[in-house]
Amino acid sequence: MNDIIVAILRSGTPLIYVTMAGVVAQRAGIWNLGLEGLMIIGACTAIVGIVLTGSFALAMLIAIILCVLASVLLWFVIEKLKANPIIAGLGLTGLGLGGTSLAVQAIFGSQAAVTAPFGVPKLGPAFGPFGVLSIFVLAMPFAVFAMWVLLRRTRFGLRLAASGEHPFAARSVGANPSRMRLAALIIGGVLCAIGGAELAAGSLQIYAQNMTAGRGFMAFAAVIFGAAHPIGSAFAALFFSVVGALGIRAQLLFGDAVPHDLLLALPYIATVFGVWLSGKLRGGRKAATGFAELRDY
Amino acid sequence: MDNPALECRDVTVAYGSVMALSGVGIAFEQGKIHAVVGQNGAGKTTFARVAAGLVRPAAGELRINGQQVKTGKVKDARAAGVELVHQSFALPPSFTVAEAMEFGSDRGAAIFTRSALQKRWAPHLKSLDVNVDPKRRVRDLPVETQQGIEIARALVADARVLILDEPTAVLSPSGIEMLFERVRKLRDRGVTVILILHKIREVLAIADTVSVLRGGRLVDGPVACAEIGAKRLAEMIVGPAVARTLAPGDADAATGRGAPAAHTANHHTPADAGLVLDMRGVSTQSDAEGPALRDLSLTIKAGEIVGIAGVEGNGQRTLVRAIADLVDAMHGTLAVGGVDVTAAPLARRRAAGLRIIPFERNTEGLSLSSSLWENWSARELLQSRLLSAINPARLKKRCDEALQAWSVHYATTGQQAGSLSGGNAQKVILAREVDADAKLIIAAQPTRGLDIGATAFVWQSLREARDRGCGVLLISSDLDELFDISDRVVVMLSGEVAGTFSAPYRIGAVGAAMTGVSQ
């Protein structure tokens, strides 16, 4: 039983951090489809950073800086150049996937996977069978709770939500919706750096090309499934991870009877189902439409 | 006189090549109720937004309580005590009432709990006589309550000047009475209130002074209301050039001068005229865009204008959508021009003589990025066969003739519809929808946002269509408009017919039906 929980937390934690990044952007009125790109930048920088600097803290700092810079770039393209947020987000994903491959090629001279000598610090023997998990796993519930407080129980959160839902209302109480979106994307950049680092350096300590494998989009689906509510979306992400872990378990048990690829596809099937279900449950009414009205009235 | 509560000096605002305000200088005395009036496009809303810091003027300065305030900064204007209540309320619909209060506030704990928030704002709402559970969501509340909340939101800080932008436009007559009572109480508490209005009747009922804007310029003001008559005020609003061209009665209806009255008493629909619209027991489902219709029956004869009155959001949009086949009727039958079209698609309904002037001119009525001839020819294209050939040269020529006949001001039929002013854009829609084959014309808020000249033009066109034997369904939130040109007024409440009235109209009875109070 414990090993299933460890497996779920291992695969769920990166997803939940990235989901939180999607939640905060969604509330501010941006459909962030750049999550996948931000996550791979975080994953790549963490491992390459550890290899090059020999320090986890330094590697994390670089990962956060790069993810924040990429998020600011996304904000600039959407807000200042008035690009379509969906296209801009997909562009950022392309930039992340391509840019990391290019960087690895430039630094190491090959596209092979990069292995780091150590990863994110572990919890240690004091946690018994969970000691193999990283400190980011322990911090994850606190991060989700902090996001809930920030978004749902502070004036900052209310103004952020107003910037997404009714920008003119935000403007008429003196808030600047564009700056609120910048703040949302910067917070999201930090969270994506942590999520990406956890994915690559949480247990495996390996970076491989395109290793996010659509997890950024799955996080985005969790945002929609959870109606951009921090706790609801975190549970949606956790649900996808549970399905994934069960899929791996099922491979061991029924690997002969059921096609292997079908079981691997389970989390993605669950994602599609989840998005369909959330649409049904809410009867077409959305908590945050995500398309901030750029026009005043 | 003390320092004025709010003073503008030589304020000029330009949107592109359009001057919204030019050189407006105006000062409002402390502790009074001031009205600012003018027709649509006169610059009233722009003025309010400049005062609240939402719009930065190209030139001019703003003084609050004698102190100069940086223009174009909401924070600075709010810090100086100026608050603005918007015409279409600026409250995020998913927020609870308490959250809507909190997000406008500047003080208090950084982190809150729901119960603390409710405890904090319940007394504030109560002190302003806004009776609402602070746990409820804004989107679930009726417009009167939303307006009360918006006013309470504006007063969370220490407001000394409260500006209300057309607060009466969305209210029923009794809602307007409630609002005026609220405004008087605020004045007694020492708040200077500036009301942006467009009906003279309302100005004279509530304000101490009045200022008139026309075409972005200050005509006169502030003048004490006691010193100015309704007739003089109407002339100032309309302007001498337009006044000469208006039909008798239309000027009064457009400026809301005196009691609303019927000016169509001399028109009689023949008793034996056929029905162009026959809706029987139509029910629909409610959706995001409005409440359901419940067992609604409505008939319109040929040569009759039927007005639909009601507070916005009581099913008027659903009614239009049901007639236009944008929402399915679950029960009941619908016939247009004597043809049963209950299950027919829009194309067949249009073939039966249905024409629609939709609510949203710029999104539903026209494709702003398409040319005038494309917009105009949409009527024929919608009704012709799918694979019929199009001859642009011929369509352009016919469009040219039609637009000339409707006196649209345009350069070429190839220009984009988005380049026209509101009044001209509406004329393009009229030229398309009011044709010889029209039997039933649905006119949904056809004069919203138009100046008085264009408004009178629309009214005259609808009257002429009626005199040719068309039936007209006019949906409007302006009772003066409805009473001026309708032969009959039907009141809608929660998707049902709440009453039918004919001239001479009594505003009290119609207002009571709008709010569901039985008289």
PDB file of N, CA and C in Angstrom, chain A residues 57-124:
ATOM      1  N   ALA A  57      20.574  24.460  -4.421  1.00  0.00           N
ATOM      2  CA  ALA A  57      19.969  25.772  -4.199  1.00  0.00           C
ATOM      3  C   ALA A  57      20.200  26.687  -5.396  1.00  0.00           C
ATOM      4  N   LEU A  58      21.434  26.671  -5.890  1.00  0.00           N
ATOM      5  CA  LEU A  58      21.774  27.526  -7.030  1.00  0.00           C
ATOM      6  C   LEU A  58      20.982  27.096  -8.273  1.00  0.00           C
ATOM      7  N   ALA A  59      20.895  25.772  -8.470  1.00  0.00           N
ATOM      8  CA  ALA A  59      20.160  25.245  -9.622  1.00  0.00           C
ATOM      9  C   ALA A  59      18.687  25.668  -9.551  1.00  0.00           C
ATOM     10  N   MET A  60      18.105  25.589  -8.348  1.00  0.00           N
ATOM     11  CA  MET A  60      16.710  25.975  -8.162  1.00  0.00           C
ATOM     12  C   MET A  60      16.519  27.455  -8.467  1.00  0.00           C
ATOM     13  N   LEU A  61      17.480  28.260  -7.984  1.00  0.00           N
ATOM     14  CA  LEU A  61      17.393  29.705  -8.204  1.00  0.00           C
ATOM     15  C   LEU A  61      17.383  30.007  -9.703  1.00  0.00           C
ATOM     16  N   ILE A  62      18.287  29.339 -10.439  1.00  0.00           N
ATOM     17  CA  ILE A  62      18.349  29.575 -11.888  1.00  0.00           C
ATOM     18  C   ILE A  62      17.045  29.127 -12.547  1.00  0.00           C
ATOM     19  N   ALA A  63      16.534  27.957 -12.107  1.00  0.00           N
ATOM     20  CA  ALA A  63      15.282  27.449 -12.689  1.00  0.00           C
ATOM     21  C   ALA A  63      14.146  28.447 -12.483  1.00  0.00           C
ATOM     22  N   ILE A  64      14.072  29.000 -11.258  1.00  0.00           N
ATOM     23  CA  ILE A  64      13.004  29.960 -10.964  1.00  0.00           C
ATOM     24  C   ILE A  64      13.166  31.213 -11.819  1.00  0.00           C
ATOM     25  N   ILE A  65      14.393  31.699 -11.913  1.00  0.00           N
ATOM     26  CA  ILE A  65      14.622  32.918 -12.709  1.00  0.00           C
ATOM     27  C   ILE A  65      14.212  32.689 -14.162  1.00  0.00           C
ATOM     28  N   LEU A  66      14.613  31.556 -14.731  1.00  0.00           N
ATOM     29  CA  LEU A  66      14.298  31.299 -16.141  1.00  0.00           C
ATOM     30  C   LEU A  66      12.791  31.151 -16.355  1.00  0.00           C
ATOM     31  N   CYS A  67      12.126  30.433 -15.444  1.00  0.00           N
ATOM     32  CA  CYS A  67      10.675  30.251 -15.601  1.00  0.00           C
ATOM     33  C   CYS A  67       9.931  31.578 -15.439  1.00  0.00           C
ATOM     34  N   VAL A  68      10.396  32.409 -14.518  1.00  0.00           N
ATOM     35  CA  VAL A  68       9.762  33.714 -14.329  1.00  0.00           C
ATOM     36  C   VAL A  68       9.988  34.577 -15.570  1.00  0.00           C
ATOM     37  N   LEU A  69      11.208  34.546 -16.111  1.00  0.00           N
ATOM     38  CA  LEU A  69      11.485  35.326 -17.320  1.00  0.00           C
ATOM     39  C   LEU A  69      10.588  34.866 -18.476  1.00  0.00           C
ATOM     40  N   ALA A  70      10.446  33.546 -18.613  1.00  0.00           N
ATOM     41  CA  ALA A  70       9.586  33.024 -19.690  1.00  0.00           C
ATOM     42  C   ALA A  70       8.139  33.466 -19.474  1.00  0.00           C
ATOM     43  N   SER A  71       7.698  33.497 -18.213  1.00  0.00           N
ATOM     44  CA  SER A  71       6.330  33.937 -17.917  1.00  0.00           C
ATOM     45  C   SER A  71       6.154  35.413 -18.230  1.00  0.00           C
ATOM     46  N   VAL A  72       7.169  36.206 -17.906  1.00  0.00           N
ATOM     47  CA  VAL A  72       7.096  37.642 -18.197  1.00  0.00           C
ATOM     48  C   VAL A  72       7.039  37.853 -19.705  1.00  0.00           C
ATOM     49  N   LEU A  73       7.772  37.008 -20.441  1.00  0.00           N
ATOM     50  CA  LEU A  73       7.725  37.090 -21.905  1.00  0.00           C
ATOM     51  C   LEU A  73       6.301  36.814 -22.397  1.00  0.00           C
ATOM     52  N   LEU A  74       5.661  35.794 -21.804  1.00  0.00           N
ATOM     53  CA  LEU A  74       4.287  35.459 -22.178  1.00  0.00           C
ATOM     54  C   LEU A  74       3.364  36.649 -21.899  1.00  0.00           C
ATOM     55  N   TRP A  75       3.535  37.264 -20.718  1.00  0.00           N
ATOM     56  CA  TRP A  75       2.729  38.426 -20.357  1.00  0.00           C
ATOM     57  C   TRP A  75       2.933  39.552 -21.367  1.00  0.00           C
ATOM     58  N   PHE A  76       4.197  39.788 -21.725  1.00  0.00           N
ATOM     59  CA  PHE A  76       4.509  40.878 -22.643  1.00  0.00           C
ATOM     60  C   PHE A  76       3.823  40.650 -23.992  1.00  0.00           C
ATOM     61  N   VAL A  77       3.899  39.415 -24.478  1.00  0.00           N
ATOM     62  CA  VAL A  77       3.315  39.107 -25.788  1.00  0.00           C
ATOM     63  C   VAL A  77       1.792  39.255 -25.742  1.00  0.00           C
ATOM     64  N   ILE A  78       1.177  38.815 -24.627  1.00  0.00           N
ATOM     65  CA  ILE A  78      -0.287  38.876 -24.537  1.00  0.00           C
ATOM     66  C   ILE A  78      -0.765  40.300 -24.274  1.00  0.00           C
ATOM     67  N   GLU A  79      -0.161  40.958 -23.298  1.00  0.00           N
ATOM     68  CA  GLU A  79      -0.695  42.254 -22.847  1.00  0.00           C
ATOM     69  C   GLU A  79      -0.185  43.413 -23.693  1.00  0.00           C
ATOM     70  N   LYS A  80       1.087  43.382 -24.028  1.00  0.00           N
ATOM     71  CA  LYS A  80       1.644  44.543 -24.726  1.00  0.00           C
ATOM     72  C   LYS A  80       1.532  44.395 -26.237  1.00  0.00           C
ATOM     73  N   LEU A  81       1.748  43.178 -26.745  1.00  0.00           N
ATOM     74  CA  LEU A  81       1.652  42.988 -28.192  1.00  0.00           C
ATOM     75  C   LEU A  81       0.258  42.511 -28.595  1.00  0.00           C
ATOM     76  N   LYS A  82      -0.635  42.338 -27.589  1.00  0.00           N
ATOM     77  CA  LYS A  82      -2.036  41.983 -27.837  1.00  0.00           C
ATOM     78  C   LYS A  82      -2.182  40.692 -28.645  1.00  0.00           C
ATOM     79  N   ALA A  83      -1.334  39.709 -28.372  1.00  0.00           N
ATOM     80  CA  ALA A  83      -1.445  38.433 -29.073  1.00  0.00           C
ATOM     81  C   ALA A  83      -2.557  37.607 -28.437  1.00  0.00           C
ATOM     82  N   ASN A  84      -3.088  36.663 -29.202  1.00  0.00           N
ATOM     83  CA  ASN A  84      -4.069  35.725 -28.666  1.00  0.00           C
ATOM     84  C   ASN A  84      -3.390  34.869 -27.595  1.00  0.00           C
ATOM     85  N   PRO A  85      -3.962  34.830 -26.366  1.00  0.00           N
ATOM     86  CA  PRO A  85      -3.307  34.122 -25.257  1.00  0.00           C
ATOM     87  C   PRO A  85      -3.093  32.632 -25.524  1.00  0.00           C
ATOM     88  N   ILE A  86      -4.027  32.013 -26.246  1.00  0.00           N
ATOM     89  CA  ILE A  86      -3.902  30.577 -26.535  1.00  0.00           C
ATOM     90  C   ILE A  86      -2.681  30.335 -27.427  1.00  0.00           C
ATOM     91  N   ILE A  87      -2.598  31.120 -28.504  1.00  0.00           N
ATOM     92  CA  ILE A  87      -1.491  30.964 -29.442  1.00  0.00           C
ATOM     93  C   ILE A  87      -0.175  31.287 -28.738  1.00  0.00           C
ATOM     94  N   ALA A  88      -0.173  32.365 -27.954  1.00  0.00           N
ATOM     95  CA  ALA A  88       1.049  32.754 -27.259  1.00  0.00           C
ATOM     96  C   ALA A  88       1.481  31.659 -26.289  1.00  0.00           C
ATOM     97  N   GLY A  89       0.511  31.056 -25.586  1.00  0.00           N
ATOM     98  CA  GLY A  89       0.831  29.990 -24.639  1.00  0.00           C
ATOM     99  C   GLY A  89       1.405  28.782 -25.353  1.00  0.00           C
ATOM    100  N   LEU A  90       0.763  28.393 -26.469  1.00  0.00           N
ATOM    101  CA  LEU A  90       1.290  27.262 -27.238  1.00  0.00           C
ATOM    102  C   LEU A  90       2.687  27.584 -27.755  1.00  0.00           C
ATOM    103  N   GLY A  91       2.900  28.846 -28.121  1.00  0.00           N
ATOM    104  CA  GLY A  91       4.222  29.268 -28.581  1.00  0.00           C
ATOM    105  C   GLY A  91       5.251  29.088 -27.481  1.00  0.00           C
ATOM    106  N   LEU A  92       4.868  29.451 -26.268  1.00  0.00           N
ATOM    107  CA  LEU A  92       5.793  29.306 -25.138  1.00  0.00           C
ATOM    108  C   LEU A  92       6.105  27.826 -24.900  1.00  0.00           C
ATOM    109  N   THR A  93       5.095  26.983 -25.067  1.00  0.00           N
ATOM    110  CA  THR A  93       5.335  25.542 -24.928  1.00  0.00           C
ATOM    111  C   THR A  93       6.355  25.065 -25.967  1.00  0.00           C
ATOM    112  N   GLY A  94       6.157  25.525 -27.202  1.00  0.00           N
ATOM    113  CA  GLY A  94       7.120  25.171 -28.255  1.00  0.00           C
ATOM    114  C   GLY A  94       8.502  25.679 -27.925  1.00  0.00           C
ATOM    115  N   LEU A  95       8.562  26.914 -27.440  1.00  0.00           N
ATOM    116  CA  LEU A  95       9.854  27.513 -27.077  1.00  0.00           C
ATOM    117  C   LEU A  95      10.534  26.701 -25.972  1.00  0.00           C
ATOM    118  N   GLY A  96       9.750  26.270 -24.987  1.00  0.00           N
ATOM    119  CA  GLY A  96      10.308  25.503 -23.867  1.00  0.00           C
ATOM    120  C   GLY A  96      10.855  24.165 -24.339  1.00  0.00           C
ATOM    121  N   LEU A  97      10.036  23.445 -25.137  1.00  0.00           N
ATOM    122  CA  LEU A  97      10.454  22.109 -25.581  1.00  0.00           C
ATOM    123  C   LEU A  97      11.676  22.205 -26.499  1.00  0.00           C
ATOM    124  N   GLY A  98      11.629  23.150 -27.431  1.00  0.00           N
ATOM    125  CA  GLY A  98      12.741  23.297 -28.368  1.00  0.00           C
ATOM    126  C   GLY A  98      13.971  23.882 -27.703  1.00  0.00           C
ATOM    127  N   GLY A  99      13.739  24.902 -26.881  1.00  0.00           N
ATOM    128  CA  GLY A  99      14.859  25.609 -26.248  1.00  0.00           C
ATOM    129  C   GLY A  99      15.657  24.714 -25.320  1.00  0.00           C
ATOM    130  N   THR A 100      14.967  23.844 -24.577  1.00  0.00           N
ATOM    131  CA  THR A 100      15.698  22.963 -23.660  1.00  0.00           C
ATOM    132  C   THR A 100      16.548  21.970 -24.444  1.00  0.00           C
ATOM    133  N   SER A 101      15.993  21.416 -25.530  1.00  0.00           N
ATOM    134  CA  SER A 101      16.775  20.476 -26.354  1.00  0.00           C
ATOM    135  C   SER A 101      18.013  21.167 -26.899  1.00  0.00           C
ATOM    136  N   LEU A 102      17.800  22.390 -27.388  1.00  0.00           N
ATOM    137  CA  LEU A 102      18.914  23.147 -27.962  1.00  0.00           C
ATOM    138  C   LEU A 102      19.982  23.419 -26.904  1.00  0.00           C
ATOM    139  N   ALA A 103      19.528  23.806 -25.705  1.00  0.00           N
ATOM    140  CA  ALA A 103      20.474  24.142 -24.641  1.00  0.00           C
ATOM    141  C   ALA A 103      21.300  22.919 -24.254  1.00  0.00           C
ATOM    142  N   VAL A 104      20.636  21.759 -24.138  1.00  0.00           N
ATOM    143  CA  VAL A 104      21.346  20.534 -23.763  1.00  0.00           C
ATOM    144  C   VAL A 104      22.365  20.170 -24.843  1.00  0.00           C
ATOM    145  N   GLN A 105      21.945  20.303 -26.105  1.00  0.00           N
ATOM    146  CA  GLN A 105      22.861  20.023 -27.222  1.00  0.00           C
ATOM    147  C   GLN A 105      24.059  20.962 -27.146  1.00  0.00           C
ATOM    148  N   ALA A 106      23.809  22.238 -26.880  1.00  0.00           N
ATOM    149  CA  ALA A 106      24.885  23.234 -26.857  1.00  0.00           C
ATOM    150  C   ALA A 106      25.838  22.980 -25.689  1.00  0.00           C
ATOM    151  N   ILE A 107      25.308  22.575 -24.554  1.00  0.00           N
ATOM    152  CA  ILE A 107      26.158  22.423 -23.362  1.00  0.00           C
ATOM    153  C   ILE A 107      26.898  21.086 -23.370  1.00  0.00           C
ATOM    154  N   PHE A 108      26.176  20.008 -23.712  1.00  0.00           N
ATOM    155  CA  PHE A 108      26.777  18.675 -23.574  1.00  0.00           C
ATOM    156  C   PHE A 108      27.176  18.063 -24.905  1.00  0.00           C
ATOM    157  N   GLY A 109      26.792  18.716 -25.988  1.00  0.00           N
ATOM    158  CA  GLY A 109      27.196  18.218 -27.289  1.00  0.00           C
ATOM    159  C   GLY A 109      26.424  16.995 -27.757  1.00  0.00           C
ATOM    160  N   SER A 110      25.401  16.601 -27.036  1.00  0.00           N
ATOM    161  CA  SER A 110      24.564  15.499 -27.512  1.00  0.00           C
ATOM    162  C   SER A 110      23.150  15.656 -26.952  1.00  0.00           C
ATOM    163  N   GLN A 111      22.212  14.887 -27.516  1.00  0.00           N
ATOM    164  CA  GLN A 111      20.831  14.967 -27.046  1.00  0.00           C
ATOM    165  C   GLN A 111      20.532  13.908 -25.993  1.00  0.00           C
ATOM    166  N   ALA A 112      21.552  13.212 -25.537  1.00  0.00           N
ATOM    167  CA  ALA A 112      21.312  12.117 -24.605  1.00  0.00           C
ATOM    168  C   ALA A 112      20.764  12.648 -23.284  1.00  0.00           C
ATOM    169  N   ALA A 113      20.118  11.788 -22.529  1.00  0.00           N
ATOM    170  CA  ALA A 113      19.584  12.182 -21.223  1.00  0.00           C
ATOM    171  C   ALA A 113      20.727  12.622 -20.314  1.00  0.00           C
ATOM    172  N   VAL A 114      20.452  13.592 -19.451  1.00  0.00           N
ATOM    173  CA  VAL A 114      21.466  14.109 -18.531  1.00  0.00           C
ATOM    174  C   VAL A 114      21.161  13.569 -17.137  1.00  0.00           C
ATOM    175  N   THR A 115      22.161  12.993 -16.496  1.00  0.00           N
ATOM    176  CA  THR A 115      21.964  12.468 -15.147  1.00  0.00           C
ATOM    177  C   THR A 115      22.688  13.361 -14.152  1.00  0.00           C
ATOM    178  N   ALA A 116      22.014  13.679 -13.045  1.00  0.00           N
ATOM    179  CA  ALA A 116      22.632  14.505 -12.008  1.00  0.00           C
ATOM    180  C   ALA A 116      23.091  13.603 -10.870  1.00  0.00           C
ATOM    181  N   PRO A 117      24.164  14.002 -10.182  1.00  0.00           N
ATOM    182  CA  PRO A 117      24.673  13.168  -9.089  1.00  0.00           C
ATOM    183  C   PRO A 117      23.721  13.144  -7.892  1.00  0.00           C
ATOM    184  N   PHE A 118      22.961  14.182  -7.704  1.00  0.00           N
ATOM    185  CA  PHE A 118      21.973  14.194  -6.623  1.00  0.00           C
ATOM    186  C   PHE A 118      20.776  15.015  -7.071  1.00  0.00           C
ATOM    187  N   GLY A 119      19.694  14.988  -6.321  1.00  0.00           N
ATOM    188  CA  GLY A 119      18.491  15.697  -6.732  1.00  0.00           C
ATOM    189  C   GLY A 119      17.966  16.601  -5.634  1.00  0.00           C
ATOM    190  N   VAL A 120      16.651  16.723  -5.595  1.00  0.00           N
ATOM    191  CA  VAL A 120      16.019  17.519  -4.542  1.00  0.00           C
ATOM    192  C   VAL A 120      16.252  16.805  -3.212  1.00  0.00           C
ATOM    193  N   PRO A 121      16.613  17.543  -2.131  1.00  0.00           N
ATOM    194  CA  PRO A 121      16.851  16.890  -0.842  1.00  0.00           C
ATOM    195  C   PRO A 121      15.665  16.018  -0.434  1.00  0.00           C
ATOM    196  N   LYS A 122      15.973  14.862   0.177  1.00  0.00           N
ATOM    197  CA  LYS A 122      14.917  13.922   0.554  1.00  0.00           C
ATOM    198  C   LYS A 122      14.473  14.165   2.002  1.00  0.00           C
ATOM    199  N   LEU A 123      13.322  13.612   2.325  1.00  0.00           N
ATOM    200  CA  LEU A 123      12.779  13.790   3.674  1.00  0.00           C
ATOM    201  C   LEU A 123      13.606  13.032   4.705  1.00  0.00           C
ATOM    202  N   GLY A 124      14.143  11.890   4.318  1.00  0.00           N
ATOM    203  CA  GLY A 124      15.026  11.154   5.212  1.00  0.00           C
ATOM    204  C   GLY A 124      14.330  10.098   6.022  1.00  0.00           C
TER     205      GLY A 124
END
